[in-house]
PDB file of C-alpha atoms in Angstrom:
ATOM      1  CA  LEU A 978       0.000   0.000   0.000  1.00  0.00           C
ATOM      2  CA  TYR A 979       1.787   3.085  -1.269  1.00  0.00           C
ATOM      3  CA  ARG A 980       0.837   6.662  -2.039  1.00  0.00           C
ATOM      4  CA  SER A 981       3.787   7.146  -4.360  1.00  0.00           C
ATOM      5  CA  ARG A 982       6.399   5.091  -6.192  1.00  0.00           C
ATOM      6  CA  PRO A 983       8.320   2.787  -3.820  1.00  0.00           C
ATOM      7  CA  PRO A 984      11.955   3.927  -4.409  1.00  0.00           C
ATOM      8  CA  SER A 985      11.019   7.634  -4.342  1.00  0.00           C
ATOM      9  CA  SER A 986       8.860   7.267  -1.233  1.00  0.00           C
ATOM     10  CA  TYR A 987      11.627   5.351   0.545  1.00  0.00           C
ATOM     11  CA  GLN A 988      14.118   8.138  -0.143  1.00  0.00           C
ATOM     12  CA  HIS A 989      11.711  10.549   1.557  1.00  0.00           C
ATOM     13  CA  SER A 990      11.394   8.343   4.684  1.00  0.00           C
ATOM     14  CA  MET A 991       7.988   6.968   3.687  1.00  0.00           C
ATOM     15  CA  LYS A 992       7.888   3.337   4.716  1.00  0.00           C
ATOM     16  CA  LEU A 993       5.803   0.428   3.515  1.00  0.00           C
ATOM     17  CA  ALA A 994       2.326   0.099   5.012  1.00  0.00           C
ATOM     18  CA  GLY A 995       1.724  -3.354   3.575  1.00  0.00           C
ATOM     19  CA  ILE A 996       1.538  -5.620   0.545  1.00  0.00           C
ATOM     20  CA  VAL A 997      -1.415  -7.753  -0.534  1.00  0.00           C
ATOM     21  CA  TYR A 998      -0.643 -10.789  -2.695  1.00  0.00           C
ATOM     22  CA  LEU A 999      -3.710 -12.294  -4.399  1.00  0.00           C
ATOM     23  CA  TYR A1000      -3.967 -15.984  -5.264  1.00  0.00           C
ATOM     24  CA  ASP A1001      -6.875 -17.764  -6.950  1.00  0.00           C
ATOM     25  CA  ILE A1002      -7.555 -20.827  -4.767  1.00  0.00           C
ATOM     26  CA  SER A1003      -9.370 -22.518  -7.664  1.00  0.00           C
ATOM     27  CA  HIS A1004      -6.019 -23.116  -9.412  1.00  0.00           C
ATOM     28  CA  THR A1005      -5.329 -26.823  -9.249  1.00  0.00           C
ATOM     29  CA  ARG A1006      -1.544 -26.712  -9.623  1.00  0.00           C
ATOM     30  CA  TRP A1007       1.314 -24.477  -8.475  1.00  0.00           C
ATOM     31  CA  GLU A1008       3.991 -24.583 -11.133  1.00  0.00           C
ATOM     32  CA  GLY A1009       5.679 -22.801 -14.025  1.00  0.00           C
ATOM     33  CA  SER A1010       5.269 -19.037 -14.195  1.00  0.00           C
ATOM     34  CA  MET A1011       3.141 -19.016 -11.030  1.00  0.00           C
ATOM     35  CA  ARG A1012       5.962 -20.538  -9.003  1.00  0.00           C
ATOM     36  CA  ARG A1013       8.614 -18.304 -10.598  1.00  0.00           C
ATOM     37  CA  ASN A1014       6.587 -15.133 -10.060  1.00  0.00           C
ATOM     38  CA  PHE A1015       6.086 -15.905  -6.377  1.00  0.00           C
ATOM     39  CA  GLU A1016       9.768 -16.666  -5.871  1.00  0.00           C
ATOM     40  CA  VAL A1017      10.691 -13.287  -7.366  1.00  0.00           C
ATOM     41  CA  PHE A1018       7.995 -11.629  -5.228  1.00  0.00           C
ATOM     42  CA  GLU A1019       9.544 -13.236  -2.147  1.00  0.00           C
ATOM     43  CA  LYS A1020      12.953 -11.816  -3.094  1.00  0.00           C
ATOM     44  CA  LEU A1021      11.450  -8.361  -3.715  1.00  0.00           C
ATOM     45  CA  CYS A1022      10.002  -8.298  -0.204  1.00  0.00           C
ATOM     46  CA  GLY A1023      12.811  -9.864   1.794  1.00  0.00           C
ATOM     47  CA  ALA A1024      12.484 -11.489   5.224  1.00  0.00           C
ATOM     48  CA  VAL A1025      11.912  -8.287   7.217  1.00  0.00           C
ATOM     49  CA  ALA A1026       9.153  -6.793   5.039  1.00  0.00           C
ATOM     50  CA  SER A1027       7.398 -10.183   4.940  1.00  0.00           C
ATOM     51  CA  ARG A1028       5.845  -9.166   8.253  1.00  0.00           C
ATOM     52  CA  LYS A1029       3.743  -6.653   6.329  1.00  0.00           C
ATOM     53  CA  VAL A1030       2.582  -9.082   3.629  1.00  0.00           C
ATOM     54  CA  VAL A1031      -0.905 -10.602   3.505  1.00  0.00           C
ATOM     55  CA  LEU A1032      -1.287 -13.597   1.199  1.00  0.00           C
ATOM     56  CA  VAL A1033      -4.942 -13.439   0.166  1.00  0.00           C
ATOM     57  CA  THR A1034      -6.645 -16.500  -1.309  1.00  0.00           C
ATOM     58  CA  THR A1035      -9.587 -15.624  -3.551  1.00  0.00           C
ATOM     59  CA  MET A1036     -12.341 -17.360  -5.554  1.00  0.00           C
ATOM     60  CA  TRP A1037     -13.519 -19.571  -2.695  1.00  0.00           C
ATOM     61  CA  ASP A1038     -16.958 -19.630  -4.295  1.00  0.00           C
ATOM     62  CA  LYS A1039     -15.476 -21.651  -7.186  1.00  0.00           C
ATOM     63  CA  VAL A1040     -14.329 -24.583  -5.035  1.00  0.00           C
ATOM     64  CA  LYS A1041     -15.746 -26.798  -2.335  1.00  0.00           C
ATOM     65  CA  LYS A1042     -14.553 -25.678   1.075  1.00  0.00           C
ATOM     66  CA  GLU A1043     -12.756 -28.973   1.760  1.00  0.00           C
ATOM     67  CA  GLU A1044     -10.864 -28.773  -1.540  1.00  0.00           C
ATOM     68  CA  GLY A1045      -9.951 -25.123  -0.974  1.00  0.00           C
ATOM     69  CA  GLU A1046      -8.641 -25.906   2.499  1.00  0.00           C
ATOM     70  CA  ARG A1047      -6.573 -28.794   1.123  1.00  0.00           C
ATOM     71  CA  ARG A1048      -4.971 -26.463  -1.423  1.00  0.00           C
ATOM     72  CA  GLU A1049      -4.429 -23.789   1.206  1.00  0.00           C
ATOM     73  CA  ASN A1050      -2.650 -26.294   3.456  1.00  0.00           C
ATOM     74  CA  GLU A1051      -0.476 -27.311   0.509  1.00  0.00           C
ATOM     75  CA  LEU A1052       0.479 -23.665  -0.034  1.00  0.00           C
ATOM     76  CA  ARG A1053       1.272 -23.280   3.666  1.00  0.00           C
ATOM     77  CA  GLY A1054       3.461 -26.344   3.781  1.00  0.00           C
ATOM     78  CA  GLU A1055       5.238 -26.389   0.430  1.00  0.00           C
ATOM     79  CA  TYR A1056       5.300 -22.931  -1.156  1.00  0.00           C
ATOM     80  CA  TRP A1057       4.465 -20.122   1.268  1.00  0.00           C
ATOM     81  CA  GLY A1058       6.169 -21.615   4.308  1.00  0.00           C
ATOM     82  CA  LYS A1059       9.187 -19.302   4.412  1.00  0.00           C
ATOM     83  CA  MET A1060       7.148 -16.110   4.124  1.00  0.00           C
ATOM     84  CA  LEU A1061       4.758 -17.332   6.807  1.00  0.00           C
ATOM     85  CA  THR A1062       7.707 -18.135   9.065  1.00  0.00           C
ATOM     86  CA  ASP A1063       9.030 -14.615   8.423  1.00  0.00           C
ATOM     87  CA  GLY A1064       5.731 -13.098   9.542  1.00  0.00           C
ATOM     88  CA  SER A1065       3.317 -13.076   6.599  1.00  0.00           C
ATOM     89  CA  VAL A1066      -0.297 -14.147   7.162  1.00  0.00           C
ATOM     90  CA  ILE A1067      -3.014 -15.724   5.025  1.00  0.00           C
ATOM     91  CA  HIS A1068      -6.466 -14.191   4.605  1.00  0.00           C
ATOM     92  CA  ARG A1069      -9.395 -15.741   2.760  1.00  0.00           C
ATOM     93  CA  ALA A1070     -11.167 -13.140   0.637  1.00  0.00           C
ATOM     94  CA  GLY A1071     -14.941 -13.006   0.495  1.00  0.00           C
ATOM     95  CA  GLY A1072     -16.294 -11.541   3.710  1.00  0.00           C
ATOM     96  CA  ASN A1073     -18.526 -14.545   4.480  1.00  0.00           C
ATOM     97  CA  GLY A1074     -18.075 -16.827   7.480  1.00  0.00           C
ATOM     98  CA  ASP A1075     -14.349 -17.470   7.908  1.00  0.00           C
ATOM     99  CA  GLN A1076     -13.553 -15.196   4.962  1.00  0.00           C
ATOM    100  CA  MET A1077     -12.504 -11.546   5.152  1.00  0.00           C
ATOM    101  CA  SER A1078     -13.430  -8.468   3.145  1.00  0.00           C
ATOM    102  CA  ALA A1079     -10.846  -6.314   1.342  1.00  0.00           C
ATOM    103  CA  GLN A1080     -11.408  -3.649   3.990  1.00  0.00           C
ATOM    104  CA  ASP A1081     -10.640  -6.175   6.738  1.00  0.00           C
ATOM    105  CA  THR A1082      -7.280  -6.898   5.130  1.00  0.00           C
ATOM    106  CA  ILE A1083      -6.420  -3.211   4.700  1.00  0.00           C
ATOM    107  CA  ASP A1084      -7.448  -2.474   8.282  1.00  0.00           C
ATOM    108  CA  TYR A1085      -5.235  -5.345   9.467  1.00  0.00           C
ATOM    109  CA  LEU A1086      -2.202  -3.872   7.705  1.00  0.00           C
ATOM    110  CA  LEU A1087      -2.840  -0.298   8.801  1.00  0.00           C
ATOM    111  CA  ALA A1088      -3.272  -1.408  12.413  1.00  0.00           C
ATOM    112  CA  LYS A1089       0.324  -2.681  12.494  1.00  0.00           C
ATOM    113  CA  GLU A1090       2.406   0.274  13.639  1.00  0.00           C
ATOM    114  CA  ALA A1091       5.828  -0.892  12.497  1.00  0.00           C
ATOM    115  CA  HIS A1092       6.799  -0.166   8.887  1.00  0.00           C
ATOM    116  CA  TYR A1093       9.532  -2.021   7.042  1.00  0.00           C
ATOM    117  CA  PRO A1094      11.315  -1.285   3.755  1.00  0.00           C
ATOM    118  CA  LEU A1095      11.270  -3.856   0.979  1.00  0.00           C
ATOM    119  CA  GLN A1096      14.490  -5.729   0.312  1.00  0.00           C
ATOM    120  CA  ILE A1097      14.606  -4.253  -3.191  1.00  0.00           C
ATOM    121  CA  GLN A1098      14.147  -0.720  -1.787  1.00  0.00           C
ATOM    122  CA  LYS A1099      17.158  -1.112   0.488  1.00  0.00           C
ATOM    123  CA  GLU A1100      19.240  -2.496  -2.357  1.00  0.00           C
ATOM    124  CA  LEU A1101      18.290   0.195  -4.878  1.00  0.00           C
ATOM    125  CA  VAL A1102      18.436   3.173  -2.499  1.00  0.00           C
ATOM    126  CA  GLU A1103      20.818   2.356   0.365  1.00  0.00           C
ATOM    127  CA  VAL A1104      23.305   0.131  -1.474  1.00  0.00           C
ATOM    128  CA  ASN A1105      22.811   1.875  -4.829  1.00  0.00           C
ATOM    129  CA  LYS A1106      22.508  -1.371  -6.761  1.00  0.00           C
ATOM    130  CA  THR A1107      21.006  -1.606 -10.225  1.00  0.00           C
ATOM    131  CA  LEU A1108      17.867  -3.715 -10.664  1.00  0.00           C
ATOM    132  CA  GLN A1109      19.967  -6.464 -12.221  1.00  0.00           C
ATOM    133  CA  GLU A1110      22.189  -6.642  -9.130  1.00  0.00           C
ATOM    134  CA  THR A1111      19.378  -7.018  -6.596  1.00  0.00           C
ATOM    135  CA  GLU A1112      18.380 -10.348  -5.025  1.00  0.00           C
ATOM    136  CA  ALA A1113      15.190 -10.333  -7.094  1.00  0.00           C
ATOM    137  CA  GLY A1114      17.024  -9.498 -10.312  1.00  0.00           C
ATOM    138  CA  ARG A1115      19.651 -12.196  -9.799  1.00  0.00           C
ATOM    139  CA  HIS A1116      17.035 -14.777  -8.844  1.00  0.00           C
ATOM    140  CA  LEU A1117      14.987 -13.962 -11.941  1.00  0.00           C
ATOM    141  CA  SER A1118      18.115 -14.357 -14.050  1.00  0.00           C
ATOM    142  CA  ARG A1119      18.732 -17.819 -12.541  1.00  0.00           C
ATOM    143  CA  LEU A1120      15.128 -18.848 -13.233  1.00  0.00           C
ATOM    144  CA  LEU A1121      15.415 -17.695 -16.853  1.00  0.00           C
ATOM    145  CA  GLU A1122      18.666 -19.637 -17.282  1.00  0.00           C
ATOM    146  CA  GLU A1123      16.928 -22.714 -15.894  1.00  0.00           C
ATOM    147  CA  SER A1124      14.022 -22.338 -18.339  1.00  0.00           C
ATOM    148  CA  LEU A1125      16.463 -21.777 -21.194  1.00  0.00           C
ATOM    149  CA  ARG A1126      18.275 -25.049 -20.466  1.00  0.00           C
ATOM    150  CA  LYS A1127      15.001 -26.992 -20.354  1.00  0.00           C
ATOM    151  CA  TYR A1128      13.812 -25.546 -23.669  1.00  0.00           C
ATOM    152  CA  LYS A1129      17.152 -26.284 -25.344  1.00  0.00           C
ATOM    153  CA  VAL A1130      17.045 -29.903 -24.168  1.00  0.00           C
ATOM    154  CA  ARG A1131      13.480 -30.247 -25.431  1.00  0.00           C
ATOM    155  CA  THR A1132      14.178 -28.781 -28.868  1.00  0.00           C
ATOM    156  CA  THR A1133      17.272 -31.012 -29.263  1.00  0.00           C
ATOM    157  CA  ARG A1134      15.146 -34.091 -28.542  1.00  0.00           C
ATOM    158  CA  LEU A1135      12.482 -33.002 -30.997  1.00  0.00           C
ATOM    159  CA  LYS A1136      15.052 -32.406 -33.734  1.00  0.00           C
ATOM    160  CA  THR A1137      16.485 -35.873 -33.056  1.00  0.00           C
ATOM    161  CA  LEU A1138      13.027 -37.437 -33.436  1.00  0.00           C
ATOM    162  CA  THR A1139      12.497 -35.623 -36.717  1.00  0.00           C
ATOM    163  CA  ARG A1140      15.910 -36.632 -38.038  1.00  0.00           C
ATOM    164  CA  ASP A1141      15.656 -40.271 -36.938  1.00  0.00           C
ATOM    165  CA  GLY A1142      12.217 -40.584 -38.483  1.00  0.00           C
ATOM    166  CA  ASP A1143      13.553 -39.174 -41.734  1.00  0.00           C
ATOM    167  CA  CYS A1144      10.396 -37.141 -42.136  1.00  0.00           C
ATOM    168  CA  SER A1145       9.057 -33.689 -41.458  1.00  0.00           C
ATOM    169  CA  ASP A1146       6.254 -34.132 -38.956  1.00  0.00           C
ATOM    170  CA  PRO A1147       4.163 -30.918 -39.048  1.00  0.00           C
ATOM    171  CA  GLU A1148       3.382 -31.100 -35.325  1.00  0.00           C
ATOM    172  CA  LEU A1149       7.031 -31.607 -34.362  1.00  0.00           C
ATOM    173  CA  THR A1150       8.115 -28.793 -36.658  1.00  0.00           C
ATOM    174  CA  LYS A1151       5.478 -26.508 -35.160  1.00  0.00           C
ATOM    175  CA  GLU A1152       6.587 -27.294 -31.603  1.00  0.00           C
ATOM    176  CA  ILE A1153      10.242 -26.712 -32.494  1.00  0.00           C
ATOM    177  CA  LEU A1154       9.398 -23.292 -33.936  1.00  0.00           C
ATOM    178  CA  GLU A1155       7.361 -22.392 -30.857  1.00  0.00           C
ATOM    179  CA  ILE A1156      10.184 -23.426 -28.528  1.00  0.00           C
ATOM    180  CA  ASN A1157      12.736 -21.490 -30.604  1.00  0.00           C
ATOM    181  CA  ASP A1158      10.534 -18.423 -30.248  1.00  0.00           C
ATOM    182  CA  LYS A1159      10.425 -18.911 -26.456  1.00  0.00           C
ATOM    183  CA  ILE A1160      14.208 -19.359 -26.370  1.00  0.00           C
ATOM    184  CA  ALA A1161      14.684 -16.085 -28.260  1.00  0.00           C
ATOM    185  CA  LYS A1162      12.431 -14.239 -25.804  1.00  0.00           C
ATOM    186  CA  ILE A1163      14.234 -15.701 -22.792  1.00  0.00           C
ATOM    187  CA  LEU A1164      17.632 -14.738 -24.262  1.00  0.00           C
ATOM    188  CA  ARG A1165      16.433 -11.146 -24.649  1.00  0.00           C
ATOM    189  CA  GLN A1166      15.280 -11.122 -21.023  1.00  0.00           C
ATOM    190  CA  ILE A1167      18.570 -12.601 -19.814  1.00  0.00           C
ATOM    191  CA  ASN A1168      20.579 -10.016 -21.760  1.00  0.00           C
ATOM    192  CA  SER A1169      18.531  -7.205 -20.231  1.00  0.00           C
ATOM    193  CA  LEU A1170      19.402  -8.528 -16.745  1.00  0.00           C
ATOM    194  CA  ARG A1171      23.130  -8.924 -17.299  1.00  0.00           C
ATOM    195  CA  VAL A1172      25.390  -6.566 -15.363  1.00  0.00           C
ATOM    196  CA  PRO A1173      27.943  -4.800 -17.609  1.00  0.00           C
ATOM    197  CA  LEU A1174      31.599  -5.717 -17.033  1.00  0.00           C
ATOM    198  CA  THR A1175      32.490  -2.128 -16.089  1.00  0.00           C
ATOM    199  CA  ARG A1176      29.829  -2.181 -13.391  1.00  0.00           C
ATOM    200  CA  LYS A1177      31.196  -5.462 -11.998  1.00  0.00           C
ATOM    201  CA  VAL A1178      34.689  -3.930 -11.771  1.00  0.00           C
ATOM    202  CA  LEU A1179      33.344  -0.873  -9.922  1.00  0.00           C
ATOM    203  CA  LEU A1180      31.533  -3.118  -7.447  1.00  0.00           C
ATOM    204  CA  LEU A1181      34.774  -5.000  -6.716  1.00  0.00           C
ATOM    205  CA  PHE A1182      36.497  -1.733  -5.746  1.00  0.00           C
ATOM    206  CA  LYS A1183      33.572  -0.796  -3.466  1.00  0.00           C
ATOM    207  CA  ARG A1184      34.009  -3.902  -1.304  1.00  0.00           C
TER     208      ARG A1184
END
């Protein structure tokens, strides 16, 4: 909850009131981009600011209560455990029964007197890092490298199948082209996150 842009507000001694992370409880699986996005979110916040994070599960009307609770327990145990240990809490959105309204969640955050800066705020403002050098930036780069390796392995296997079969399967060819397109996009993202050599040298002298 901010009234201005995070880095600028931090420079003017305006601290974080709270962060609300929304998750659709009707999702049946936690994987791929969903997992990567949350991991980067966790790095953006850092352990200290996690105390001001509310993880809000939504869309409870789309699932049976027992199924929703099973998924919520899975999130608690396997994916959100670290943030919960660091002080985050889970709210169920809806305002009915054991669910809470949006106003309830905002009131909860505003009632907490202590304010904490985000990890990325401290890195950008206090340490004067670039976005690429922050914990979140470096973690995102690692995730992209991981995805790149998986796509390269997959496209190599597909090309081998096409070659061994001595034919041009339209479906295989289509998938190879799609994967190559994804690889190109990931490479562009990785390049945008790379720290220039001159910057690395300057950082060495600052230590």
